[in-house]
Coordinates of C-alpha atoms in Angstrom, one line a residue:
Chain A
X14 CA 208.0 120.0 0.9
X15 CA 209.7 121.5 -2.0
X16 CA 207.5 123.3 -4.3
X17 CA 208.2 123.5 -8.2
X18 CA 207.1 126.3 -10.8
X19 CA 207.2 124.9 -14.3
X20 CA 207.0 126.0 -17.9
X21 CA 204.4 123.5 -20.1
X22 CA 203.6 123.3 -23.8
X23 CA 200.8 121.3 -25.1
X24 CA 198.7 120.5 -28.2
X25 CA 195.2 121.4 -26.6
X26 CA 193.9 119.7 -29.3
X27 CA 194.3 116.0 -28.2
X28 CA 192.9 116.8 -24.9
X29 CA 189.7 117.6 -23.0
X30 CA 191.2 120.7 -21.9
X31 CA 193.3 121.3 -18.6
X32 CA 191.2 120.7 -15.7
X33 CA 191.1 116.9 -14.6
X34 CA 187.6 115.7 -15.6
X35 CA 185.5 112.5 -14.9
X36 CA 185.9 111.3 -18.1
X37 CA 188.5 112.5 -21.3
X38 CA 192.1 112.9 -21.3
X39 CA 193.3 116.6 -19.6
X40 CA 196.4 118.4 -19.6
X41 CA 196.0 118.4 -15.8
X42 CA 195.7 114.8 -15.6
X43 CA 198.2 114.0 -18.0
X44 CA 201.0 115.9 -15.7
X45 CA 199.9 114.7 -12.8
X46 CA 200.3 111.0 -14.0
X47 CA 203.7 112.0 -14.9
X48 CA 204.5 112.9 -11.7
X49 CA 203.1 109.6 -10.1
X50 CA 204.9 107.8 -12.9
X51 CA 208.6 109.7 -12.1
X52 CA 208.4 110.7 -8.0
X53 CA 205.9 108.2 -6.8
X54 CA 204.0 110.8 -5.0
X55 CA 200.6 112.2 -5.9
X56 CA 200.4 116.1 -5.8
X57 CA 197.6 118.6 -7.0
X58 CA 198.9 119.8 -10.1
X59 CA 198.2 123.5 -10.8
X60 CA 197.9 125.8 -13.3
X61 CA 197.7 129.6 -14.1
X62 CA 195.0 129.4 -16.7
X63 CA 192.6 126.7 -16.9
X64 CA 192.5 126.6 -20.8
X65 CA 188.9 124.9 -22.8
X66 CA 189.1 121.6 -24.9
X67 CA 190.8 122.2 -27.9
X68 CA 192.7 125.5 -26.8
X69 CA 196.3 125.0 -26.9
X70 CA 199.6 126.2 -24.3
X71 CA 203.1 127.3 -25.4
X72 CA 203.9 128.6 -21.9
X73 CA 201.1 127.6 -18.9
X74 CA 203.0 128.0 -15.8
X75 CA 201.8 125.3 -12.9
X76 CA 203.3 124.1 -10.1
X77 CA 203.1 121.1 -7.5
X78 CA 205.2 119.7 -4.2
X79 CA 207.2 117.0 -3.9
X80 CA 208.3 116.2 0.0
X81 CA 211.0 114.1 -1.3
X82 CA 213.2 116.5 -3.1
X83 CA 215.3 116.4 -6.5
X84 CA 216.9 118.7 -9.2
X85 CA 214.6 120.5 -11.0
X86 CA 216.7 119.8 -14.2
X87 CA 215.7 116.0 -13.4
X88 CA 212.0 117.2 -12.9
X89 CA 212.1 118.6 -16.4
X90 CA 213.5 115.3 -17.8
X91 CA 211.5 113.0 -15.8
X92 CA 208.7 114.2 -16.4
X93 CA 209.0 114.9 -20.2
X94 CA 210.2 110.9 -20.5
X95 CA 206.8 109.7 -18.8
X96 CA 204.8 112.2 -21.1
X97 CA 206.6 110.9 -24.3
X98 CA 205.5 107.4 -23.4
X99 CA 201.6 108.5 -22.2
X100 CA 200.6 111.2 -24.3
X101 CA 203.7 111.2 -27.1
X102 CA 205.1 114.6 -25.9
X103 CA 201.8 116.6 -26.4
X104 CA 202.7 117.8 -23.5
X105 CA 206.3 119.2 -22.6
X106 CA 207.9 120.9 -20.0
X107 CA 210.0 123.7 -21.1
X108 CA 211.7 124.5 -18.3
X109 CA 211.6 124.1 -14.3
X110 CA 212.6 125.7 -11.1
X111 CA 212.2 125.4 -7.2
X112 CA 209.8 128.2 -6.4
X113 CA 208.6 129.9 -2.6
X114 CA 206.8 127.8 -0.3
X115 CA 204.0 130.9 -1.1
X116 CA 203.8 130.5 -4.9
X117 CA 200.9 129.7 -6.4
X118 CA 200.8 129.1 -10.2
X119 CA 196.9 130.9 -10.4
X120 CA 196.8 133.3 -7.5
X121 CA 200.8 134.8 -8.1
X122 CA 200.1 135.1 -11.9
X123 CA 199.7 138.9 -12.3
X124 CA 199.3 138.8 -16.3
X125 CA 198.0 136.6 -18.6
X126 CA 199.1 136.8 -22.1
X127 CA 197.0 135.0 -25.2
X128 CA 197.6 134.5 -28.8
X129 CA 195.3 134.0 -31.4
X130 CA 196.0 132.4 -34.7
X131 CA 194.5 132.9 -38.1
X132 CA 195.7 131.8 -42.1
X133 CA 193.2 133.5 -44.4
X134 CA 193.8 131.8 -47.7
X135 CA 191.7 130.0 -50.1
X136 CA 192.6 126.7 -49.7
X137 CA 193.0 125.0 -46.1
X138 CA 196.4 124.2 -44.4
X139 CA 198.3 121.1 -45.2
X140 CA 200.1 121.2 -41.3
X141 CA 199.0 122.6 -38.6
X142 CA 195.0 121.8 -39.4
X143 CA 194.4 122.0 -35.5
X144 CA 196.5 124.6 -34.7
X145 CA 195.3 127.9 -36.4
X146 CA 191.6 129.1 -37.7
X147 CA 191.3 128.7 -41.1
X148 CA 189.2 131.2 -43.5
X149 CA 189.0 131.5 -47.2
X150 CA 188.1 134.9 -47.4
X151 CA 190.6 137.8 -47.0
X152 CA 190.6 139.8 -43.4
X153 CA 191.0 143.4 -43.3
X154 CA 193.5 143.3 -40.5
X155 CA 193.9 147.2 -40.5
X156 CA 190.2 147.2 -39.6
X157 CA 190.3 144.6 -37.0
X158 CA 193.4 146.7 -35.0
X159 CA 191.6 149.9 -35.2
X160 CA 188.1 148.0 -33.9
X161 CA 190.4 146.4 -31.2
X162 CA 191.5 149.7 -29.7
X163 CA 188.3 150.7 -27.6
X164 CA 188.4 147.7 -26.0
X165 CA 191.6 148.4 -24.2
X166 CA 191.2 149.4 -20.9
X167 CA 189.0 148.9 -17.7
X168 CA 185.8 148.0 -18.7
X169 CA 182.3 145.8 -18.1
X170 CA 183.0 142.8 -20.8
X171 CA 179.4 141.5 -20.4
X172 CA 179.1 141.4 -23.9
X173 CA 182.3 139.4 -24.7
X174 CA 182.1 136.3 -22.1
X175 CA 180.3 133.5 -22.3
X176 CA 177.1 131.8 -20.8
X177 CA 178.7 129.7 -17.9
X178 CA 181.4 132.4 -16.7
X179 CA 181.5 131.4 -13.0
X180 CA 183.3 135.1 -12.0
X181 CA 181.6 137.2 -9.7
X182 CA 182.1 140.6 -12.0
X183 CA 182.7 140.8 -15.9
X184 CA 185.0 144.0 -15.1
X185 CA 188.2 143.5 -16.5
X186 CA 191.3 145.3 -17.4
X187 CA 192.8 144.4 -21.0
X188 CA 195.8 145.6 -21.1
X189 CA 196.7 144.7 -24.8
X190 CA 194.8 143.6 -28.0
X191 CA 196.7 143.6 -30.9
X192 CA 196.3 142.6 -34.4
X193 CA 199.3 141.7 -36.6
X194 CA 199.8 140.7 -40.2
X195 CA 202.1 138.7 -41.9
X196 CA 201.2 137.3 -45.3
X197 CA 198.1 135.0 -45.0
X198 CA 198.6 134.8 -41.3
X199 CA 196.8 137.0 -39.1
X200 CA 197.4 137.2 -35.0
X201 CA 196.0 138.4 -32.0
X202 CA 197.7 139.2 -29.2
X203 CA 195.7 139.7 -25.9
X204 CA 197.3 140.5 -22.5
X205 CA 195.1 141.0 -19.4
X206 CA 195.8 140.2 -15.6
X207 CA 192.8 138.0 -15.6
X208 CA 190.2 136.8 -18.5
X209 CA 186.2 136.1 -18.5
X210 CA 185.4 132.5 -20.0
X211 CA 185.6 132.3 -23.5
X212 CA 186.6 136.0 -23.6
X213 CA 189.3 136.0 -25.8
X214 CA 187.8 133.6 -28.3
X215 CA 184.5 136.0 -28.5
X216 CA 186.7 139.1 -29.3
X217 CA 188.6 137.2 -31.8
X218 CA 185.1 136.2 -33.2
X219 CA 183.7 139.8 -33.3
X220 CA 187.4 141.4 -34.5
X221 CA 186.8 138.7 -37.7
X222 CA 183.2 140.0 -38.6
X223 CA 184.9 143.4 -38.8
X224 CA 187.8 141.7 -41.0
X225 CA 185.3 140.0 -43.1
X226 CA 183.6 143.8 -43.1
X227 CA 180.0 141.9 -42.0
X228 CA 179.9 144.8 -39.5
X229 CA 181.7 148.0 -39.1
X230 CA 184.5 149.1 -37.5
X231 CA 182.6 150.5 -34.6
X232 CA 180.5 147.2 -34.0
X233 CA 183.2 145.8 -31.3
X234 CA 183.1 149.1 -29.3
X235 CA 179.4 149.7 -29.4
X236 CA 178.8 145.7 -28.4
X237 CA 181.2 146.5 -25.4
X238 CA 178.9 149.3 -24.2
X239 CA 175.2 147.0 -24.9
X240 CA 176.4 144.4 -22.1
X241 CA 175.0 142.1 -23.8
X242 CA 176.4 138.5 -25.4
X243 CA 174.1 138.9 -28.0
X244 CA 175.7 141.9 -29.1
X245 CA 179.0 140.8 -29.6
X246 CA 179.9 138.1 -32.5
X247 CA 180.3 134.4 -32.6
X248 CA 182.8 132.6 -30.5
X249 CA 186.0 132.0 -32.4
X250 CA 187.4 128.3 -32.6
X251 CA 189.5 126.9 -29.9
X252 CA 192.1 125.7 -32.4
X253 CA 193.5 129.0 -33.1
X254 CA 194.5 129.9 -29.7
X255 CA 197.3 129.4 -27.1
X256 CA 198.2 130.1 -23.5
X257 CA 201.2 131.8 -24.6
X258 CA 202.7 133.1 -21.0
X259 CA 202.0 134.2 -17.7
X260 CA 203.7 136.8 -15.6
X261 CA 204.2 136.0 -11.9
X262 CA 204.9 138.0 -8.7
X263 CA 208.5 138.8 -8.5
X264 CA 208.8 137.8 -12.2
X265 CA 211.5 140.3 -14.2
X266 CA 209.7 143.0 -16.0
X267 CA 209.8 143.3 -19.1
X268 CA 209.9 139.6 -19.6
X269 CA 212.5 138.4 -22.2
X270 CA 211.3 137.0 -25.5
X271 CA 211.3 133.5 -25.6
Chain B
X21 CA 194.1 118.9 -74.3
X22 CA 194.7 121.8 -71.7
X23 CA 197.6 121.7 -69.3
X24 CA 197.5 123.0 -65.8
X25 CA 200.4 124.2 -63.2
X26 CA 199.5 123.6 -59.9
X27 CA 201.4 124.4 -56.5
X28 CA 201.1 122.1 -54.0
X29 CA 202.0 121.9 -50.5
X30 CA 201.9 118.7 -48.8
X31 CA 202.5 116.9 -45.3
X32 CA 205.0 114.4 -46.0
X33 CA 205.0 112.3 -42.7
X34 CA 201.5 111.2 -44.4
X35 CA 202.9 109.3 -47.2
X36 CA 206.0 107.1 -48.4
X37 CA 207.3 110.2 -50.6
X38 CA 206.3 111.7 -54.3
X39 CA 206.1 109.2 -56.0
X40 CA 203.1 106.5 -57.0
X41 CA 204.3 102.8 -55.5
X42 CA 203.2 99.7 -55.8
X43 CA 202.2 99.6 -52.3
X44 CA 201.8 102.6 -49.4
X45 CA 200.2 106.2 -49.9
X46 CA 202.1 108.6 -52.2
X47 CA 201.1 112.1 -53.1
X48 CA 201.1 111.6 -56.6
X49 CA 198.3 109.0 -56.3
X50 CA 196.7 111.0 -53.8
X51 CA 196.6 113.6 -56.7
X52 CA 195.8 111.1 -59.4
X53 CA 193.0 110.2 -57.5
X54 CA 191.5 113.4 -56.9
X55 CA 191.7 114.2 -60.4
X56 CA 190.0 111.4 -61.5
X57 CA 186.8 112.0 -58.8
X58 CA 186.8 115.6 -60.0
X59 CA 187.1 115.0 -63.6
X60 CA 186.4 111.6 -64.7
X61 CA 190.1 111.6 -66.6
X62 CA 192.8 110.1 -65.3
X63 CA 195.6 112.1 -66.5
X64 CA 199.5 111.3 -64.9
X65 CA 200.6 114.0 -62.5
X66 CA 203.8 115.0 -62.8
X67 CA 205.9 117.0 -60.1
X68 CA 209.0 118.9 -60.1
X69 CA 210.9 117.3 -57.1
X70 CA 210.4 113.5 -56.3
X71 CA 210.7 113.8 -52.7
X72 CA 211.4 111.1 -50.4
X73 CA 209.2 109.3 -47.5
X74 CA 208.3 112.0 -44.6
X75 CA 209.6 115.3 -46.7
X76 CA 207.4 117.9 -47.0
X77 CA 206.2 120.4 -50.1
X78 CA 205.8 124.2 -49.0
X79 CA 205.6 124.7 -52.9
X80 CA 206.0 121.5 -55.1
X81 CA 204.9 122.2 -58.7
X82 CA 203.3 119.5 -60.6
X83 CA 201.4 119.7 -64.0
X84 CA 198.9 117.4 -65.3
X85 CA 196.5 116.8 -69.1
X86 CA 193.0 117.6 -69.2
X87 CA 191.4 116.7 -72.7
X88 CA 187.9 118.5 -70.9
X89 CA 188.9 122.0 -69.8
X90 CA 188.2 123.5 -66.6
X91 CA 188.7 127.2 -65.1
X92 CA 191.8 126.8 -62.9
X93 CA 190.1 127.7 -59.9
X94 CA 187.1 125.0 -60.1
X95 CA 190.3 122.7 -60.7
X96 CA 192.0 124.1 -57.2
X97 CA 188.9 123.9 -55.7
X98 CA 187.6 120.6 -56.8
X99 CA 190.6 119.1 -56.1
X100 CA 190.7 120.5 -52.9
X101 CA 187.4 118.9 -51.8
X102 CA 188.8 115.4 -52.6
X103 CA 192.1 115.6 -50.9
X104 CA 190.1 116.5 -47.9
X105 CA 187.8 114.0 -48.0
X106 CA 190.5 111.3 -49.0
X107 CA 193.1 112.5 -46.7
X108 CA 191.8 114.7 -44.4
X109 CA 193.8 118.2 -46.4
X110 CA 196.9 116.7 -45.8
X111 CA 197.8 117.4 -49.7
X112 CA 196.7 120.9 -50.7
X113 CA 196.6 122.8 -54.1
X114 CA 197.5 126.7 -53.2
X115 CA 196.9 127.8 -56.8
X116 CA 196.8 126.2 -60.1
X117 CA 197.0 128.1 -63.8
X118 CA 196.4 127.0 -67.4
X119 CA 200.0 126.4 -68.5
X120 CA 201.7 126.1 -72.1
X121 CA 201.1 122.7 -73.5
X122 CA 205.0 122.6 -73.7
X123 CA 205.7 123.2 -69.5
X124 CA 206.3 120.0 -68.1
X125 CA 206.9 120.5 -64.1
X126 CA 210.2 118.1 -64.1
X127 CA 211.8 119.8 -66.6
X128 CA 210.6 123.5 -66.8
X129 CA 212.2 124.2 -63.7
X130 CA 215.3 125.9 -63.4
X131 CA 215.8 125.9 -60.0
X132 CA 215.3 124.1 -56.9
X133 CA 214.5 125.5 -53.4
X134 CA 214.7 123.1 -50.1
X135 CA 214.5 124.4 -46.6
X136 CA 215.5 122.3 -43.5
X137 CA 214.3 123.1 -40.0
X138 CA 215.7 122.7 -36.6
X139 CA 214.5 122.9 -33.5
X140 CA 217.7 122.9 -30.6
X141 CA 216.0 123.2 -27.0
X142 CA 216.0 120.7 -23.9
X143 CA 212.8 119.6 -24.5
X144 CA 210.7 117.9 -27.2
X145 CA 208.3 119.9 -29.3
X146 CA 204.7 119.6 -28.4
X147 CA 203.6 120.8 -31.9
X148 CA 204.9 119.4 -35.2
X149 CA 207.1 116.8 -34.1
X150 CA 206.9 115.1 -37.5
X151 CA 207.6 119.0 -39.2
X152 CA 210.9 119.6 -37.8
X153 CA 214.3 118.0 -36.3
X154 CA 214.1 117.9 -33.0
X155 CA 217.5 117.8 -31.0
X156 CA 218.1 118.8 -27.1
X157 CA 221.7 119.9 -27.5
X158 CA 222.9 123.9 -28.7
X159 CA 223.9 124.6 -32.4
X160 CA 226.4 126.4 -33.3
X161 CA 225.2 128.0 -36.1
X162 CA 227.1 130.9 -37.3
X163 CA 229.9 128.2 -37.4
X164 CA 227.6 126.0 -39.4
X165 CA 227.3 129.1 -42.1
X166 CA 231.3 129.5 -42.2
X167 CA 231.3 125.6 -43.1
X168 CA 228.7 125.6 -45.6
X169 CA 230.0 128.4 -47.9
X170 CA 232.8 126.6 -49.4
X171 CA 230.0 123.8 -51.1
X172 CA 228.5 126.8 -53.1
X173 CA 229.2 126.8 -56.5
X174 CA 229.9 124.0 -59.1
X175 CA 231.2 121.1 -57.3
X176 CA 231.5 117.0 -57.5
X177 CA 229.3 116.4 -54.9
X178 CA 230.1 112.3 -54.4
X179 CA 230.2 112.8 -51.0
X180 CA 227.2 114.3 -50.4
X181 CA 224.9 111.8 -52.6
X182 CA 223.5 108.8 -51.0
X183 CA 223.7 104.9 -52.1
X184 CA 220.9 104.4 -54.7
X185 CA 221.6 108.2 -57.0
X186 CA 220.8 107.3 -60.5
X187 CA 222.1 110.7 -61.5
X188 CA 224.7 110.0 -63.9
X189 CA 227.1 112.8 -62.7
X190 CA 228.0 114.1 -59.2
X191 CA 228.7 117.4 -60.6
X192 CA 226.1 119.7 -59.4
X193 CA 225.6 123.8 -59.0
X194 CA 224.8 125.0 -55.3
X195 CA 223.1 128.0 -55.6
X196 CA 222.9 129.0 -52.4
X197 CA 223.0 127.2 -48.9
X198 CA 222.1 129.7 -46.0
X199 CA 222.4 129.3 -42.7
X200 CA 220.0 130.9 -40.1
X201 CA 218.5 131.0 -36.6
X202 CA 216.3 132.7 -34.7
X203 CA 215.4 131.5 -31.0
X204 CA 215.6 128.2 -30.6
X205 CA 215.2 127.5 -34.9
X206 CA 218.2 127.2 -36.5
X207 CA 216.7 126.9 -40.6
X208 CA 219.0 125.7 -43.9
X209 CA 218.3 127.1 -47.0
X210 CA 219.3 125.6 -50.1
X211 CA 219.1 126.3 -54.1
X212 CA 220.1 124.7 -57.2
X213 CA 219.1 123.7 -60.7
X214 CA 219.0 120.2 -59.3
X215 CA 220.3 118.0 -56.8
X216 CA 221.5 114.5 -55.9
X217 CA 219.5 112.1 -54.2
X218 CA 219.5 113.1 -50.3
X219 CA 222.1 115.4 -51.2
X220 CA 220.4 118.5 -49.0
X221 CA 220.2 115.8 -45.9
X222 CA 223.7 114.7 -46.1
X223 CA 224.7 118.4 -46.3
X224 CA 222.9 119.2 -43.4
X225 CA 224.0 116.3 -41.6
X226 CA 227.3 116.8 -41.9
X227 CA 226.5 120.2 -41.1
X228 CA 225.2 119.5 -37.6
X229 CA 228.2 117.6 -36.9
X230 CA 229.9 121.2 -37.4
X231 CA 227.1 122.8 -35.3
X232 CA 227.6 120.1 -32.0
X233 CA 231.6 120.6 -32.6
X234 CA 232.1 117.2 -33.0
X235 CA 233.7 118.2 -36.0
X236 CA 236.0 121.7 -37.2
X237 CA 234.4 124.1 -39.3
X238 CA 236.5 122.4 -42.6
X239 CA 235.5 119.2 -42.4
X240 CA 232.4 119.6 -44.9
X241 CA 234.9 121.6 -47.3
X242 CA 237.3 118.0 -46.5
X243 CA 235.0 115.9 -46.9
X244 CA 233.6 117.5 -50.6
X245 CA 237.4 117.1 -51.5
X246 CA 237.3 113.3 -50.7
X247 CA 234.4 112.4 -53.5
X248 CA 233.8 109.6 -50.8
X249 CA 230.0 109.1 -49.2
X250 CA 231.7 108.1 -45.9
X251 CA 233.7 111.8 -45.5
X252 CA 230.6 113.1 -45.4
X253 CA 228.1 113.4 -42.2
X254 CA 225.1 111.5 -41.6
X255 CA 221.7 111.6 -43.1
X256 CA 219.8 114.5 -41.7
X257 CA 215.7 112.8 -41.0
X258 CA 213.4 113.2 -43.7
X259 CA 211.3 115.1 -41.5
X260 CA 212.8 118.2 -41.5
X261 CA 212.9 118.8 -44.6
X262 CA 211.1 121.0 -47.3
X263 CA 211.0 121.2 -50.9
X264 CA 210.1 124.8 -50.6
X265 CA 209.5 126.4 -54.2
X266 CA 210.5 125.8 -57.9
X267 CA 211.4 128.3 -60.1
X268 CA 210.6 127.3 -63.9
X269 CA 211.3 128.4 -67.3
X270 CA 209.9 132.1 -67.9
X271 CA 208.8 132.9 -64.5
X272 CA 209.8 135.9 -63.2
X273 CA 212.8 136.6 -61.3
X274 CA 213.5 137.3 -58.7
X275 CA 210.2 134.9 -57.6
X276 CA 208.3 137.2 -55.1
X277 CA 208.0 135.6 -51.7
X278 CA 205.1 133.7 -50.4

């Protein structure tokens, strides 16, 4: 058995999200055809984050055995040929490697690393309509970096996951939350070594009512410490965010830039 | 009558270019038409650059006659709602003024901006594969800025015009044609009063060639000496391609960016 770590970007929003379903097109399934399609054997595909419908990837990490071996390089193409036929390269493989017998794409990923998109302009996008949250109104982004900064840290994020998180504790460490401006686009970058369901997409959601200046700058901060969903603000749109990288055991720290 | 300026930003690989045909979608109808649902006149709508089939507007001006006038924004906005309804906010207006009844978007503007984008990487792009040009192998790009200086200025540009120009002269200014890259992007800017039909493709084409090494760093300096189509490089795809902004009679300068 040779196992394989590799590098995926997709367009989360022509798929059911990653994890193989009964019915709907998934990231997970789509890759795991491939594979069929180019070695002829049938592995579990996995992957470090298993992202929502709509919710996109520039660099999921997942990996998968082959007992026959063969160059990773003609992995990479193999794969991306049978995903340009099936799916029209929504999904890609950026890059590929043989990895340990012990990796494991979702138990050796150590960091997690989201962005979060946003054009705040008044009329909608021309490209990219599924790819980024769209608001009229203007965001306060200074606003939104200073209401992000509380959250940093080890805490109980009762009030910022959603009904349906399967984990056993809603303690988590966030180790970055960051809010950026550029123009009329606005980011958020969120790193953590794990993530409660719909997390991100609820801070986003609460950092925006701050933006919008619907609440104050203390609202996200005081939400955190009601442990409470109710508390916090609306889920954010799937559109706008991306997988953007995980950080494995053994990976080099700092990571390069892509 | 009241004229109105509009900037427009459109995704090209919707429609078979600018302008109105006989048959298949162009953007000008798809702006006629919204006019005409949000005012009941049906005005022409002119545009500063007739771009070809699958070239994108970052910034396209156009100007059209309203004999009923309208506040500027209810026109943005109205419009707007249309184009989204009719095709789905794939033709945008980003801001639109009350202009002087003399403007006229063709030939108010002094100068032309176009932007081309690259994307050089092994794989395919999972996002915006109609939005950029795709190719797997390196660029050479600070050699492709070394071979595009010598085509700025006032030149006969033969070469660099496609079968079909109805301009009446090859003589043209190039303003500027820049060079960049960042990552995996490598981007082409170019400016002038006006320009020659697929003259900014051919350019870039030929510029590639000078980027994979299949050709020296002088050959697009040659091949502007040779007033022949066939020195030249190949037609860069329409799909990289962006009119970008136009710069018209009285507006101020130097244009702050977007």
């Amino acid at each position: 058995m040779t196992r394989y770590r590799l590098t995926v970007e997709y367009d989360g929003s022509r798929f059911q999200g990653w994890q193989r379903q009964a019915t709907g097109a998934s990231v997970q399934a789509a890759l795991e055809t491939a594979v069929v399609r180019y070695s002829g054997e049938a592995p579990t595909v996995y992957g470090s984050g298993r992202t929502d419908t709509g919710v996109h990837a520039l660099g999921q990490v997942v990996h998968f055995d082959l007992a026959r071996p063969r160059p990773p390089e003609s992995v990479r193409m193999g794969l991306n040929f049978h995903l340009a036929r099936a799916v029209g390269s929504a999904v890609v493989v950026l890059d590929c490697n043989e990895a340990a017998p012990d990796f494991h794409a979702r138990f050796s990923t150590v960091e997690r690393r989201y962005l979060y998109r946003i054009l705040t302009r008044p009329s909608p996008p021309a490209f990219g309509r599924d790819h980024v949250w769209w608001m009229p109104q203007a965001l306060d982004a200074d606003a939104m970096a200073a209401a992000a900064r509380p959250l940093v840290g080890l805490h109980d994020f009762t009030s910022y996951r959603a009904a349906g998180c399967q984990a056993n504790t809603a303690l988590r460490t966030l180790t970055e939350l960051a809010v950026g401006h550029a123009g009329a686009h606005v980011t958020v970058h969120a790193r953590a070594p794990s993530f409660l369901y719909k997390q991100v997409r609820i801070i986003v959601g609460t950092l925006v009512d701050v933006g919008l200046g619907r609440v104050d700058v203390g609202a996200p901060a005081r939400a955190l410490a009601a442990r409470s969903r109710s508390a916090a603000g609306p889920t954010a749109p799937a559109r706008g965010l991306y997988f953007e990288m995980a950080v494995c055991v053994g990976d080099q720290s700092p990571v390069p830039e892509p």
